[in-house]
mmCIF file of C-alpha atoms in Angstrom:
data_model
loop_
_atom_site.group_PDB
_atom_site.id
_atom_site.type_symbol
_atom_site.label_atom_id
_atom_site.label_comp_id
_atom_site.label_asym_id
_atom_site.label_seq_id
_atom_site.Cartn_x
_atom_site.Cartn_y
_atom_site.Cartn_z
ATOM 1 C CA MET A 1 -12.673 -6.694 21.280
ATOM 2 C CA LYS A 2 -15.198 -7.236 18.524
ATOM 3 C CA LYS A 3 -13.994 -9.403 15.644
ATOM 4 C CA ILE A 4 -15.659 -10.016 12.312
ATOM 5 C CA ASN A 5 -13.668 -12.981 11.117
ATOM 6 C CA ILE A 6 -16.267 -15.702 11.804
ATOM 7 C CA GLN A 7 -19.111 -13.993 9.980
ATOM 8 C CA SER A 8 -16.770 -12.890 7.226
ATOM 9 C CA LYS A 9 -15.388 -16.371 6.621
ATOM 10 C CA GLU A 10 -18.920 -17.673 6.225
ATOM 11 C CA ASN A 11 -19.530 -14.897 3.720
ATOM 12 C CA LEU A 12 -16.424 -15.896 1.753
ATOM 13 C CA THR A 13 -16.805 -19.660 1.525
ATOM 14 C CA GLY A 14 -18.526 -19.757 -1.865
ATOM 15 C CA GLY A 15 -17.254 -22.199 -4.463
ATOM 16 C CA SER A 16 -16.126 -25.786 -4.184
ATOM 17 C CA ILE A 17 -12.832 -27.665 -4.015
ATOM 18 C CA ILE A 18 -11.873 -29.779 -7.030
ATOM 19 C CA LYS A 19 -8.931 -32.130 -7.562
ATOM 20 C CA MET A 20 -6.472 -30.856 -10.152
ATOM 21 C CA ASN A 21 -5.176 -34.277 -11.188
ATOM 22 C CA GLU A 22 -8.664 -35.730 -11.649
ATOM 23 C CA ASN A 23 -9.822 -33.086 -14.096
ATOM 24 C CA LEU A 24 -8.372 -33.570 -17.556
ATOM 25 C CA LEU A 25 -9.503 -30.081 -18.576
ATOM 26 C CA LEU A 26 -7.013 -28.484 -16.178
ATOM 27 C CA PRO A 27 -3.313 -28.111 -17.013
ATOM 28 C CA ALA A 28 -0.814 -30.040 -14.926
ATOM 29 C CA ASP A 29 0.333 -28.040 -11.909
ATOM 30 C CA GLN A 30 3.089 -29.398 -9.688
ATOM 31 C CA SER A 31 2.487 -26.734 -7.022
ATOM 32 C CA ALA A 32 -1.223 -27.446 -6.472
ATOM 33 C CA THR A 33 -3.242 -30.644 -6.209
ATOM 34 C CA GLU A 34 -6.536 -28.859 -5.554
ATOM 35 C CA ALA A 35 -8.291 -25.759 -6.846
ATOM 36 C CA LEU A 36 -11.176 -23.548 -5.802
ATOM 37 C CA LEU A 37 -13.997 -23.473 -8.348
ATOM 38 C CA LEU A 38 -15.709 -20.101 -7.956
ATOM 39 C CA PRO A 39 -18.976 -19.125 -9.647
ATOM 40 C CA THR A 40 -18.826 -15.642 -11.200
ATOM 41 C CA GLU A 41 -21.140 -13.495 -13.301
ATOM 42 C CA GLU A 42 -19.144 -14.538 -16.367
ATOM 43 C CA GLY A 43 -19.122 -18.246 -15.541
ATOM 44 C CA TYR A 44 -16.672 -20.157 -13.360
ATOM 45 C CA LYS A 45 -13.188 -19.244 -12.230
ATOM 46 C CA ILE A 46 -10.602 -21.848 -11.243
ATOM 47 C CA ILE A 47 -7.994 -20.786 -8.664
ATOM 48 C CA PRO A 48 -5.263 -23.351 -7.876
ATOM 49 C CA LEU A 49 -4.670 -23.667 -4.126
ATOM 50 C CA ARG A 50 -0.970 -22.930 -3.816
ATOM 51 C CA ARG A 51 1.007 -22.250 -0.664
ATOM 52 C CA ASP A 52 2.747 -19.454 -2.539
ATOM 53 C CA LEU A 53 3.223 -16.876 0.209
ATOM 54 C CA LYS A 54 6.267 -14.733 -0.567
ATOM 55 C CA LYS A 55 6.426 -12.270 2.325
ATOM 56 C CA ILE A 56 5.323 -12.328 5.954
ATOM 57 C CA TYR A 57 5.047 -9.384 8.326
ATOM 58 C CA ILE A 58 5.460 -10.507 11.939
ATOM 59 C CA GLU A 59 4.349 -8.287 14.788
ATOM 60 C CA VAL A 60 6.404 -9.530 17.727
ATOM 61 C CA THR A 61 5.028 -6.874 20.076
ATOM 62 C CA THR A 62 2.556 -4.007 20.283
ATOM 63 C CA LEU A 63 4.601 -2.288 22.991
ATOM 64 C CA CYS A 64 6.688 0.776 22.195
ATOM 65 C CA ASN A 65 8.911 3.193 24.110
ATOM 66 C CA PHE A 66 7.777 6.204 22.031
ATOM 67 C CA SER A 67 4.493 8.152 22.208
ATOM 68 C CA CYS A 68 4.188 9.502 18.669
ATOM 69 C CA THR A 69 1.294 11.812 17.831
ATOM 70 C CA THR A 70 0.741 9.837 14.614
ATOM 71 C CA CYS A 71 0.493 6.426 16.305
ATOM 72 C CA ILE A 72 -2.437 4.031 16.144
ATOM 73 C CA ARG A 73 -2.295 3.794 19.947
ATOM 74 C CA ASN A 74 -4.053 7.152 20.039
ATOM 75 C CA SER A 75 -7.223 5.237 19.149
ATOM 76 C CA TRP A 76 -6.184 1.760 20.299
ATOM 77 C CA GLN A 77 -8.921 -0.660 21.313
ATOM 78 C CA ASP A 78 -6.729 -3.734 21.546
ATOM 79 C CA GLU A 79 -4.583 -5.299 24.229
ATOM 80 C CA MET A 80 -0.841 -4.762 24.459
ATOM 81 C CA GLY A 81 1.532 -7.669 24.544
ATOM 82 C CA MET A 82 4.491 -9.597 23.190
ATOM 83 C CA MET A 83 4.598 -12.721 21.062
ATOM 84 C CA GLU A 84 5.232 -15.777 23.198
ATOM 85 C CA TRP A 85 8.190 -17.928 22.224
ATOM 86 C CA ALA A 86 5.917 -20.957 21.819
ATOM 87 C CA THR A 87 3.885 -19.074 19.201
ATOM 88 C CA PHE A 88 7.030 -18.016 17.379
ATOM 89 C CA GLU A 89 8.399 -21.574 17.399
ATOM 90 C CA LYS A 90 5.202 -22.895 15.846
ATOM 91 C CA LEU A 91 5.373 -20.222 13.178
ATOM 92 C CA LEU A 92 9.052 -20.921 12.572
ATOM 93 C CA GLN A 93 8.338 -24.569 11.795
ATOM 94 C CA GLN A 94 5.501 -23.577 9.483
ATOM 95 C CA LEU A 95 7.779 -21.345 7.400
ATOM 96 C CA LYS A 96 9.507 -24.490 6.135
ATOM 97 C CA GLU A 97 6.247 -25.534 4.450
ATOM 98 C CA LEU A 98 6.177 -22.404 2.269
ATOM 99 C CA PRO A 99 8.412 -23.093 -0.755
ATOM 100 C CA ASN A 100 8.012 -19.621 -2.289
ATOM 101 C CA LEU A 101 8.686 -17.643 0.889
ATOM 102 C CA GLU A 102 11.411 -15.047 0.351
ATOM 103 C CA CYS A 103 11.214 -12.452 3.107
ATOM 104 C CA VAL A 104 10.137 -12.078 6.732
ATOM 105 C CA HIS A 105 9.620 -8.511 7.922
ATOM 106 C CA PHE A 106 9.590 -7.792 11.658
ATOM 107 C CA GLY A 107 7.319 -4.829 12.277
ATOM 108 C CA GLY A 108 3.627 -4.293 12.911
ATOM 109 C CA PHE A 109 2.391 -1.712 15.411
ATOM 110 C CA GLY A 110 5.076 -1.980 18.068
ATOM 111 C CA GLU A 111 8.828 -1.577 18.474
ATOM 112 C CA PRO A 112 10.273 -5.005 17.559
ATOM 113 C CA MET A 113 13.617 -4.331 19.231
ATOM 114 C CA SER A 114 11.852 -4.073 22.591
ATOM 115 C CA HIS A 115 11.108 -7.817 22.463
ATOM 116 C CA PRO A 116 13.612 -9.580 24.759
ATOM 117 C CA ARG A 117 14.188 -12.376 22.220
ATOM 118 C CA ILE A 118 14.225 -10.358 19.011
ATOM 119 C CA PHE A 119 17.763 -11.442 18.117
ATOM 120 C CA ASP A 120 16.885 -15.113 18.654
ATOM 121 C CA MET A 121 13.909 -14.617 16.347
ATOM 122 C CA LEU A 122 15.942 -12.886 13.662
ATOM 123 C CA LYS A 123 18.648 -15.556 13.732
ATOM 124 C CA ALA A 124 16.148 -18.419 13.633
ATOM 125 C CA VAL A 125 14.533 -17.023 10.478
ATOM 126 C CA LYS A 126 17.880 -16.120 8.916
ATOM 127 C CA ASP A 127 19.084 -19.694 9.485
ATOM 128 C CA GLN A 128 16.309 -20.833 7.150
ATOM 129 C CA GLY A 129 17.953 -18.876 4.344
ATOM 130 C CA LEU A 130 15.298 -16.167 4.226
ATOM 131 C CA ARG A 131 15.693 -12.424 3.825
ATOM 132 C CA ILE A 132 15.001 -10.641 7.114
ATOM 133 C CA GLU A 133 13.926 -7.010 7.472
ATOM 134 C CA MET A 134 12.908 -4.873 10.412
ATOM 135 C CA ILE A 135 11.384 -1.460 10.986
ATOM 136 C CA THR A 136 12.372 0.394 14.150
ATOM 137 C CA ASN A 137 12.333 3.825 15.728
ATOM 138 C CA GLY A 138 16.114 3.536 16.066
ATOM 139 C CA SER A 139 16.302 4.119 19.801
ATOM 140 C CA PHE A 140 17.580 0.607 20.610
ATOM 141 C CA LEU A 141 20.498 0.795 18.178
ATOM 142 C CA ASN A 142 23.336 0.853 20.675
ATOM 143 C CA ALA A 143 26.751 -0.506 19.685
ATOM 144 C CA GLU A 144 26.090 -4.001 21.054
ATOM 145 C CA ASN A 145 22.775 -4.365 19.226
ATOM 146 C CA ILE A 146 24.182 -2.953 15.997
ATOM 147 C CA GLU A 147 27.028 -5.467 16.058
ATOM 148 C CA LYS A 148 24.506 -8.285 16.457
ATOM 149 C CA LEU A 149 22.490 -7.028 13.482
ATOM 150 C CA VAL A 150 25.585 -6.698 11.299
ATOM 151 C CA LYS A 151 26.823 -10.147 12.314
ATOM 152 C CA LEU A 152 23.538 -11.900 11.438
ATOM 153 C CA PRO A 153 23.367 -10.087 9.001
ATOM 154 C CA LEU A 154 20.012 -8.329 8.960
ATOM 155 C CA ASP A 155 19.273 -7.652 5.288
ATOM 156 C CA GLY A 156 17.282 -4.443 5.614
ATOM 157 C CA ILE A 157 16.463 -1.988 8.376
ATOM 158 C CA PHE A 158 13.891 0.793 8.066
ATOM 159 C CA ILE A 159 14.066 3.662 10.539
ATOM 160 C CA SER A 160 11.213 6.116 11.034
ATOM 161 C CA LEU A 161 12.229 9.772 10.704
ATOM 162 C CA ASP A 162 9.276 12.147 10.500
ATOM 163 C CA GLY A 163 11.488 15.186 10.190
ATOM 164 C CA PRO A 164 15.116 16.047 9.445
ATOM 165 C CA ASP A 165 15.624 18.206 12.541
ATOM 166 C CA GLU A 166 14.396 18.879 16.055
ATOM 167 C CA GLU A 167 11.499 21.157 15.121
ATOM 168 C CA GLU A 168 9.152 18.624 13.523
ATOM 169 C CA TYR A 169 10.631 15.321 14.681
ATOM 170 C CA ASN A 170 10.588 16.190 18.372
ATOM 171 C CA GLU A 171 6.999 17.442 18.185
ATOM 172 C CA ILE A 172 5.703 14.409 16.271
ATOM 173 C CA ARG A 173 7.747 11.736 18.041
ATOM 174 C CA GLN A 174 7.664 13.339 21.497
ATOM 175 C CA THR A 175 11.389 12.684 21.864
ATOM 176 C CA ASP A 176 14.740 13.992 20.629
ATOM 177 C CA ILE A 177 16.033 13.248 17.132
ATOM 178 C CA SER A 178 19.730 13.575 18.035
ATOM 179 C CA PRO A 179 20.225 10.123 19.630
ATOM 180 C CA VAL A 180 18.485 8.413 16.700
ATOM 181 C CA VAL A 181 20.673 10.146 14.108
ATOM 182 C CA ALA A 182 23.744 9.322 16.209
ATOM 183 C CA ASN A 183 22.660 5.664 16.297
ATOM 184 C CA ILE A 184 22.314 5.596 12.503
ATOM 185 C CA ARG A 185 25.808 7.030 12.116
ATOM 186 C CA ALA A 186 27.074 4.370 14.530
ATOM 187 C CA LEU A 187 25.366 1.727 12.394
ATOM 188 C CA ASN A 188 27.248 2.977 9.339
ATOM 189 C CA SER A 189 30.561 3.032 11.207
ATOM 190 C CA ILE A 190 30.178 -0.531 12.471
ATOM 191 C CA LYS A 191 29.131 -1.747 9.007
ATOM 192 C CA GLU A 192 32.185 -0.081 7.522
ATOM 193 C CA ALA A 193 34.481 -1.632 10.131
ATOM 194 C CA ALA A 194 32.986 -5.050 9.384
ATOM 195 C CA GLN A 195 33.265 -4.395 5.634
ATOM 196 C CA SER A 196 29.578 -5.157 5.303
ATOM 197 C CA LYS A 197 26.875 -3.500 3.231
ATOM 198 C CA LEU A 198 24.191 -5.053 5.419
ATOM 199 C CA PRO A 199 21.801 -4.147 6.786
ATOM 200 C CA GLU A 200 20.779 -1.790 3.993
ATOM 201 C CA LEU A 201 19.232 1.342 5.448
ATOM 202 C CA GLY A 202 15.806 2.674 4.556
ATOM 203 C CA ILE A 203 14.097 5.764 5.962
ATOM 204 C CA GLU A 204 10.324 6.068 6.416
ATOM 205 C CA PHE A 205 8.761 9.537 6.484
ATOM 206 C CA VAL A 206 5.108 10.187 7.423
ATOM 207 C CA ALA A 207 4.057 13.260 5.459
ATOM 208 C CA MET A 208 1.638 15.835 6.847
ATOM 209 C CA LYS A 209 1.112 19.565 6.638
ATOM 210 C CA LYS A 210 3.458 20.364 9.507
ATOM 211 C CA ASN A 211 6.489 18.550 8.061
ATOM 212 C CA PHE A 212 6.033 18.199 4.284
ATOM 213 C CA HIS A 213 7.992 21.372 3.589
ATOM 214 C CA LYS A 214 11.029 19.629 5.103
ATOM 215 C CA LEU A 215 10.909 16.638 2.745
ATOM 216 C CA THR A 216 13.810 17.765 0.582
ATOM 217 C CA LYS A 217 15.912 18.383 3.677
ATOM 218 C CA LEU A 218 15.035 14.873 4.852
ATOM 219 C CA ILE A 219 16.170 13.475 1.497
ATOM 220 C CA ARG A 220 19.522 15.204 1.904
ATOM 221 C CA LEU A 221 19.836 13.899 5.462
ATOM 222 C CA SER A 222 19.007 10.398 4.198
ATOM 223 C CA LEU A 223 21.779 10.677 1.620
ATOM 224 C CA ASP A 224 24.173 11.808 4.315
ATOM 225 C CA LEU A 225 23.103 8.823 6.444
ATOM 226 C CA LYS A 226 23.772 6.505 3.472
ATOM 227 C CA ALA A 227 20.173 5.360 3.141
ATOM 228 C CA ARG A 228 19.370 3.302 0.063
ATOM 229 C CA LYS A 229 15.661 4.082 0.069
ATOM 230 C CA VAL A 230 13.190 6.599 1.449
ATOM 231 C CA ILE A 231 9.541 5.602 1.797
ATOM 232 C CA VAL A 232 7.204 8.583 1.973
ATOM 233 C CA THR A 233 3.694 7.856 3.203
ATOM 234 C CA ASN A 234 0.762 10.102 3.976
ATOM 235 C CA VAL A 235 -0.458 10.312 7.537
ATOM 236 C CA LEU A 236 -3.519 8.294 8.541
ATOM 237 C CA PRO A 237 -5.099 10.309 11.387
ATOM 238 C CA TYR A 238 -6.032 8.308 14.462
ATOM 239 C CA ASN A 239 -7.270 11.269 16.513
ATOM 240 C CA GLU A 240 -9.136 14.552 16.134
ATOM 241 C CA GLU A 241 -5.970 16.627 16.389
ATOM 242 C CA MET A 242 -4.364 14.967 13.373
ATOM 243 C CA LYS A 243 -7.316 14.903 10.968
ATOM 244 C CA ASP A 244 -6.539 18.386 9.636
ATOM 245 C CA GLU A 245 -2.933 17.419 8.864
ATOM 246 C CA ILE A 246 -3.724 15.354 5.752
ATOM 247 C CA LEU A 247 -2.225 16.295 2.390
ATOM 248 C CA TYR A 248 -4.394 14.038 0.216
ATOM 249 C CA ASP A 249 -5.968 16.861 -1.778
ATOM 250 C CA LEU A 250 -2.699 18.160 -3.197
ATOM 251 C CA ASP A 251 -2.312 18.143 -6.967
ATOM 252 C CA ASP A 252 0.752 15.912 -6.972
ATOM 253 C CA THR A 253 1.415 16.532 -10.651
ATOM 254 C CA LEU A 254 2.390 20.086 -9.753
ATOM 255 C CA ILE A 255 4.359 19.514 -6.549
ATOM 256 C CA ASN A 256 7.657 21.373 -6.762
ATOM 257 C CA HIS A 257 10.446 19.995 -4.611
ATOM 258 C CA GLY A 258 12.812 22.733 -5.770
ATOM 259 C CA LYS A 259 16.424 22.034 -6.678
ATOM 260 C CA ASP A 260 16.291 18.667 -4.880
ATOM 261 C CA THR A 261 13.563 17.246 -7.129
ATOM 262 C CA ILE A 262 15.978 14.884 -8.838
ATOM 263 C CA LEU A 263 17.009 13.487 -5.459
ATOM 264 C CA VAL A 264 13.383 12.761 -4.599
ATOM 265 C CA ASP A 265 12.852 11.046 -7.936
ATOM 266 C CA LEU A 266 15.914 8.871 -7.471
ATOM 267 C CA LEU A 267 15.578 7.951 -3.828
ATOM 268 C CA ALA A 268 12.030 8.271 -2.628
ATOM 269 C CA GLN A 269 9.034 6.010 -2.996
ATOM 270 C CA MET A 270 6.361 8.696 -3.146
ATOM 271 C CA PRO A 271 2.669 8.203 -2.338
ATOM 272 C CA TYR A 272 -0.224 9.541 -4.343
ATOM 273 C CA MET A 273 -1.539 12.841 -3.013
ATOM 274 C CA LYS A 274 -4.973 12.646 -4.593
ATOM 275 C CA ILE A 275 -7.596 9.926 -5.069
ATOM 276 C CA ARG A 276 -7.299 8.165 -8.413
ATOM 277 C CA THR A 277 -9.558 5.601 -10.043
ATOM 278 C CA ASP A 278 -7.147 2.671 -9.896
ATOM 279 C CA ARG A 279 -6.954 0.628 -6.699
ATOM 280 C CA GLN A 280 -4.629 -2.224 -5.883
ATOM 281 C CA CYS A 281 -3.895 -4.240 -2.754
ATOM 282 C CA LYS A 282 -0.133 -4.335 -2.216
ATOM 283 C CA PHE A 283 -0.429 -7.333 0.104
ATOM 284 C CA VAL A 284 -2.269 -9.386 -2.511
ATOM 285 C CA GLU A 285 0.094 -8.355 -5.297
ATOM 286 C CA ASP A 286 3.128 -9.144 -3.126
ATOM 287 C CA LYS A 287 1.551 -12.399 -1.869
ATOM 288 C CA ALA A 288 2.025 -11.203 1.689
ATOM 289 C CA ALA A 289 0.268 -11.728 5.014
ATOM 290 C CA THR A 290 0.563 -10.249 8.499
ATOM 291 C CA ILE A 291 0.692 -12.048 11.837
ATOM 292 C CA THR A 292 -0.224 -10.432 15.153
ATOM 293 C CA PHE A 293 1.716 -11.057 18.341
ATOM 294 C CA ARG A 294 -1.051 -13.492 19.354
ATOM 295 C CA GLY A 295 -0.532 -15.525 16.176
ATOM 296 C CA GLU A 296 -3.623 -14.334 14.308
ATOM 297 C CA VAL A 297 -3.277 -14.134 10.534
ATOM 298 C CA ALA A 298 -4.656 -10.945 8.973
ATOM 299 C CA PRO A 299 -4.581 -10.022 5.274
ATOM 300 C CA CYS A 300 -2.815 -6.689 5.855
ATOM 301 C CA TYR A 301 -1.670 -4.107 8.389
ATOM 302 C CA ALA A 302 -4.985 -2.246 8.302
ATOM 303 C CA LEU A 303 -6.965 -5.284 9.497
ATOM 304 C CA MET A 304 -4.650 -6.441 12.295
ATOM 305 C CA HIS A 305 -6.292 -4.582 15.176
ATOM 306 C CA SER A 306 -9.319 -2.681 16.422
ATOM 307 C CA TYR A 307 -9.110 1.120 16.303
ATOM 308 C CA HIS A 308 -10.676 4.209 14.794
ATOM 309 C CA CYS A 309 -9.249 6.551 12.191
ATOM 310 C CA PHE A 310 -10.362 9.575 10.210
ATOM 311 C CA ILE A 311 -10.967 9.315 6.462
ATOM 312 C CA TYR A 312 -11.160 12.829 5.038
ATOM 313 C CA GLY A 313 -12.291 14.065 8.445
ATOM 314 C CA ARG A 314 -14.926 11.339 8.979
ATOM 315 C CA LYS A 315 -14.464 9.036 11.954
ATOM 316 C CA LYS A 316 -14.405 5.361 10.979
ATOM 317 C CA GLU A 317 -14.275 2.333 13.264
ATOM 318 C CA ILE A 318 -11.977 -0.428 12.030
ATOM 319 C CA LEU A 319 -12.594 -3.999 13.133
ATOM 320 C CA PRO A 320 -9.904 -6.676 12.814
ATOM 321 C CA PHE A 321 -10.257 -9.485 10.296
ATOM 322 C CA TYR A 322 -8.520 -12.786 11.017
ATOM 323 C CA LEU A 323 -8.445 -15.833 8.755
ATOM 324 C CA GLY A 324 -6.895 -18.123 11.348
ATOM 325 C CA ASN A 325 -4.227 -18.462 14.017
ATOM 326 C CA VAL A 326 -0.841 -20.166 13.653
ATOM 327 C CA ASN A 327 -1.342 -21.679 17.118
ATOM 328 C CA GLU A 328 -4.315 -23.628 15.767
ATOM 329 C CA SER A 329 -3.575 -24.185 12.047
ATOM 330 C CA THR A 330 -0.504 -23.959 9.864
ATOM 331 C CA LEU A 331 0.110 -20.756 7.960
ATOM 332 C CA GLY A 332 0.143 -22.730 4.713
ATOM 333 C CA ASP A 333 -3.290 -24.215 5.407
ATOM 334 C CA ILE A 334 -4.670 -20.808 6.388
ATOM 335 C CA TRP A 335 -3.306 -19.304 3.159
ATOM 336 C CA ILE A 336 -5.157 -21.836 0.967
ATOM 337 C CA ASP A 337 -8.349 -21.818 3.040
ATOM 338 C CA PRO A 338 -11.210 -21.120 0.570
ATOM 339 C CA ALA A 339 -12.296 -18.062 2.571
ATOM 340 C CA TYR A 340 -8.827 -16.508 2.330
ATOM 341 C CA VAL A 341 -8.480 -17.439 -1.352
ATOM 342 C CA ASN A 342 -11.892 -15.942 -2.087
ATOM 343 C CA PHE A 343 -11.023 -12.754 -0.200
ATOM 344 C CA ARG A 344 -7.746 -12.335 -2.101
ATOM 345 C CA ASN A 345 -9.603 -12.897 -5.357
ATOM 346 C CA LYS A 346 -12.011 -10.074 -4.473
ATOM 347 C CA LEU A 347 -9.054 -7.828 -3.745
ATOM 348 C CA LYS A 348 -7.252 -8.856 -6.921
ATOM 349 C CA GLU A 349 -10.237 -7.646 -8.929
ATOM 350 C CA PHE A 350 -11.027 -5.006 -6.286
ATOM 351 C CA ARG A 351 -14.742 -5.683 -6.270
ATOM 352 C CA PHE A 352 -15.526 -3.046 -3.651
ATOM 353 C CA PRO A 353 -17.414 0.247 -3.981
ATOM 354 C CA SER A 354 -15.472 3.518 -4.009
ATOM 355 C CA CYS A 355 -16.869 5.233 -0.921
ATOM 356 C CA SER A 356 -14.527 8.198 -0.585
ATOM 357 C CA ASP A 357 -15.714 9.809 -3.829
ATOM 358 C CA CYS A 358 -19.286 8.447 -3.864
ATOM 359 C CA LYS A 359 -22.031 11.052 -4.376
ATOM 360 C CA TYR A 360 -24.144 9.377 -1.665
ATOM 361 C CA LEU A 361 -21.362 9.488 0.924
ATOM 362 C CA ASP A 362 -22.878 12.124 3.218
ATOM 363 C CA GLY A 363 -25.997 10.100 3.996
ATOM 364 C CA CYS A 364 -24.404 6.648 4.059
ATOM 365 C CA SER A 365 -24.001 4.707 7.311
ATOM 366 C CA TYR A 366 -21.930 1.928 5.724
ATOM 367 C CA THR A 367 -18.870 4.157 5.968
ATOM 368 C CA ASP A 368 -19.069 4.295 9.780
ATOM 369 C CA THR A 369 -17.154 0.992 10.010
ATOM 370 C CA ASN A 370 -15.372 -1.495 7.763
ATOM 371 C CA GLU A 371 -17.784 -4.272 8.739
ATOM 372 C CA SER A 372 -19.726 -4.249 5.460
ATOM 373 C CA ASP A 373 -20.597 -2.145 2.417
ATOM 374 C CA CYS A 374 -23.468 -1.584 -0.014
ATOM 375 C CA TRP A 375 -22.163 -4.316 -2.341
ATOM 376 C CA GLY A 376 -22.558 -6.955 0.361
ATOM 377 C CA ASN A 377 -18.866 -7.329 1.203
ATOM 378 C CA ASN A 378 -17.949 -8.312 4.732
ATOM 379 C CA PRO A 379 -15.462 -6.988 5.662
ATOM 380 C CA SER A 380 -15.176 -4.041 3.308
ATOM 381 C CA CYS A 381 -11.980 -2.583 1.868
ATOM 382 C CA ALA A 382 -13.917 0.156 0.080
ATOM 383 C CA GLU A 383 -12.135 3.019 1.861
ATOM 384 C CA CYS A 384 -8.677 1.499 2.151
ATOM 385 C CA LEU A 385 -6.138 4.290 1.680
ATOM 386 C CA TRP A 386 -3.356 1.734 1.147
ATOM 387 C CA SER A 387 -5.131 0.548 -2.006
ATOM 388 C CA ARG A 388 -5.265 4.162 -3.200
ATOM 389 C CA ARG A 389 -1.499 4.358 -2.637
ATOM 390 C CA LEU A 390 -1.986 7.295 -0.295
ATOM 391 C CA ILE A 391 -0.574 5.217 2.577
ATOM 392 C CA ALA A 392 2.501 3.013 2.186
ATOM 393 C CA CYS A 393 4.571 0.579 4.224
ATOM 394 C CA PRO A 394 7.909 -1.229 3.660
#
C-alpha cells in the first residue's frame, strides 16, 4: 500500500519551535510551553502547541458482516484486520494525557461490534469519564449486547438505515431491514425497563437518487424508533455503478419535503446538495483525529485508507496520510508535531485550490489523486467533499 505520510511530513515541517515562557512578547499560556513560529505571506504566525484534542474516532476493525453497495470496500486497497489489544492498551494510557478530551467515537470503516473485545474497550474508555459513542449496522444488537450497552452506559449509538423499508434498504445493504428495526425496538424496550435514556439513538441515512424520495418516510420511522437525531449524508461513490447516483447538483434551496418538512428541519442534519464557496474541515474545527486499527493517526476519515472514489463521475485515487502511530509515539506528541500543526493550520485557513469547479479541470492531471495539487500541497484536500458539507459523519 502506497503511503504519502513521509514525503508530506517533510513538506509540512516549515517554521521553528519557540519557548513560550522565554518570550516576553507572548501572553502567558498554562496549556502550552512551546509554540510553532510559522512564516506567512503577511509575516509570522505563532501557534501554541497544545494537546487540546477533543474527540477521537477509533477504528477497532475494518471487518464487516454486511456487503453494502455504498461501501468503501468496493474499491478497497488496504488490508483487513482488527485492532490488537496491545495497541488499544497503549492508546488507552495515552488518553489520560489529553486534558481536553471529551468524546471517543468507535467507528471507522468496519463494524465495531464484530470486535471480540468491543465491550472491554467501551468500558475502559468509559471508566476514564469520557463520553463514548459508536456507529453500527445494528445487526449485533441482540438482547445480551443491548443490556451491556445500557449498563455501561454507552452515551450515543448511531445506526445506519439507508431506507425506511425493504425496497431500498435491502437493495443497498444486501440484507433485510426487519431484524435491524426489531433490534432498535428491543433497544428502546430495554432502555425503558432500565429507566435509562442512554444510549441516545441517532440514525444515519446515505442519500442517493434511488432512496432520496423516501427521506420523509425515514424521518417518520426515526421518530417512531425514538431517535434523537438523523444525519443525512450524500453518497460518495466507490464504484462505477454508484457514480450516477449522486444528488450533488440539486438546488437545495428549492427541495420540497412535503408535509413532513418541519420534521426534517427539527430532526435532521442535512448536507449541502450543491457546491458552495465556503469550505471547512469538520475534524479541524472539532479538534478531532482518527486512528486506524493498526494504530496509525490520520487527520480524518477520508485519509485513513487507500481506495478510489468518483468525484462528479471522475475516478480519483486516494492515498492514506498518517502523522504517526500510537504504537511508536503518544497521541499527544503526534498532535503537537509541527507537521500536524502545520497541516491543521492549512486546513483552518483552507489554503487549497477548488478543483471541482475549476475551469481547467478537464485537462488537469492533479485531480487523478490526492497526492498533490497545483498550489504545491502534499497531500491535497482540494476536492474533499466533507469540507463542502456534501458528505457528513457523526
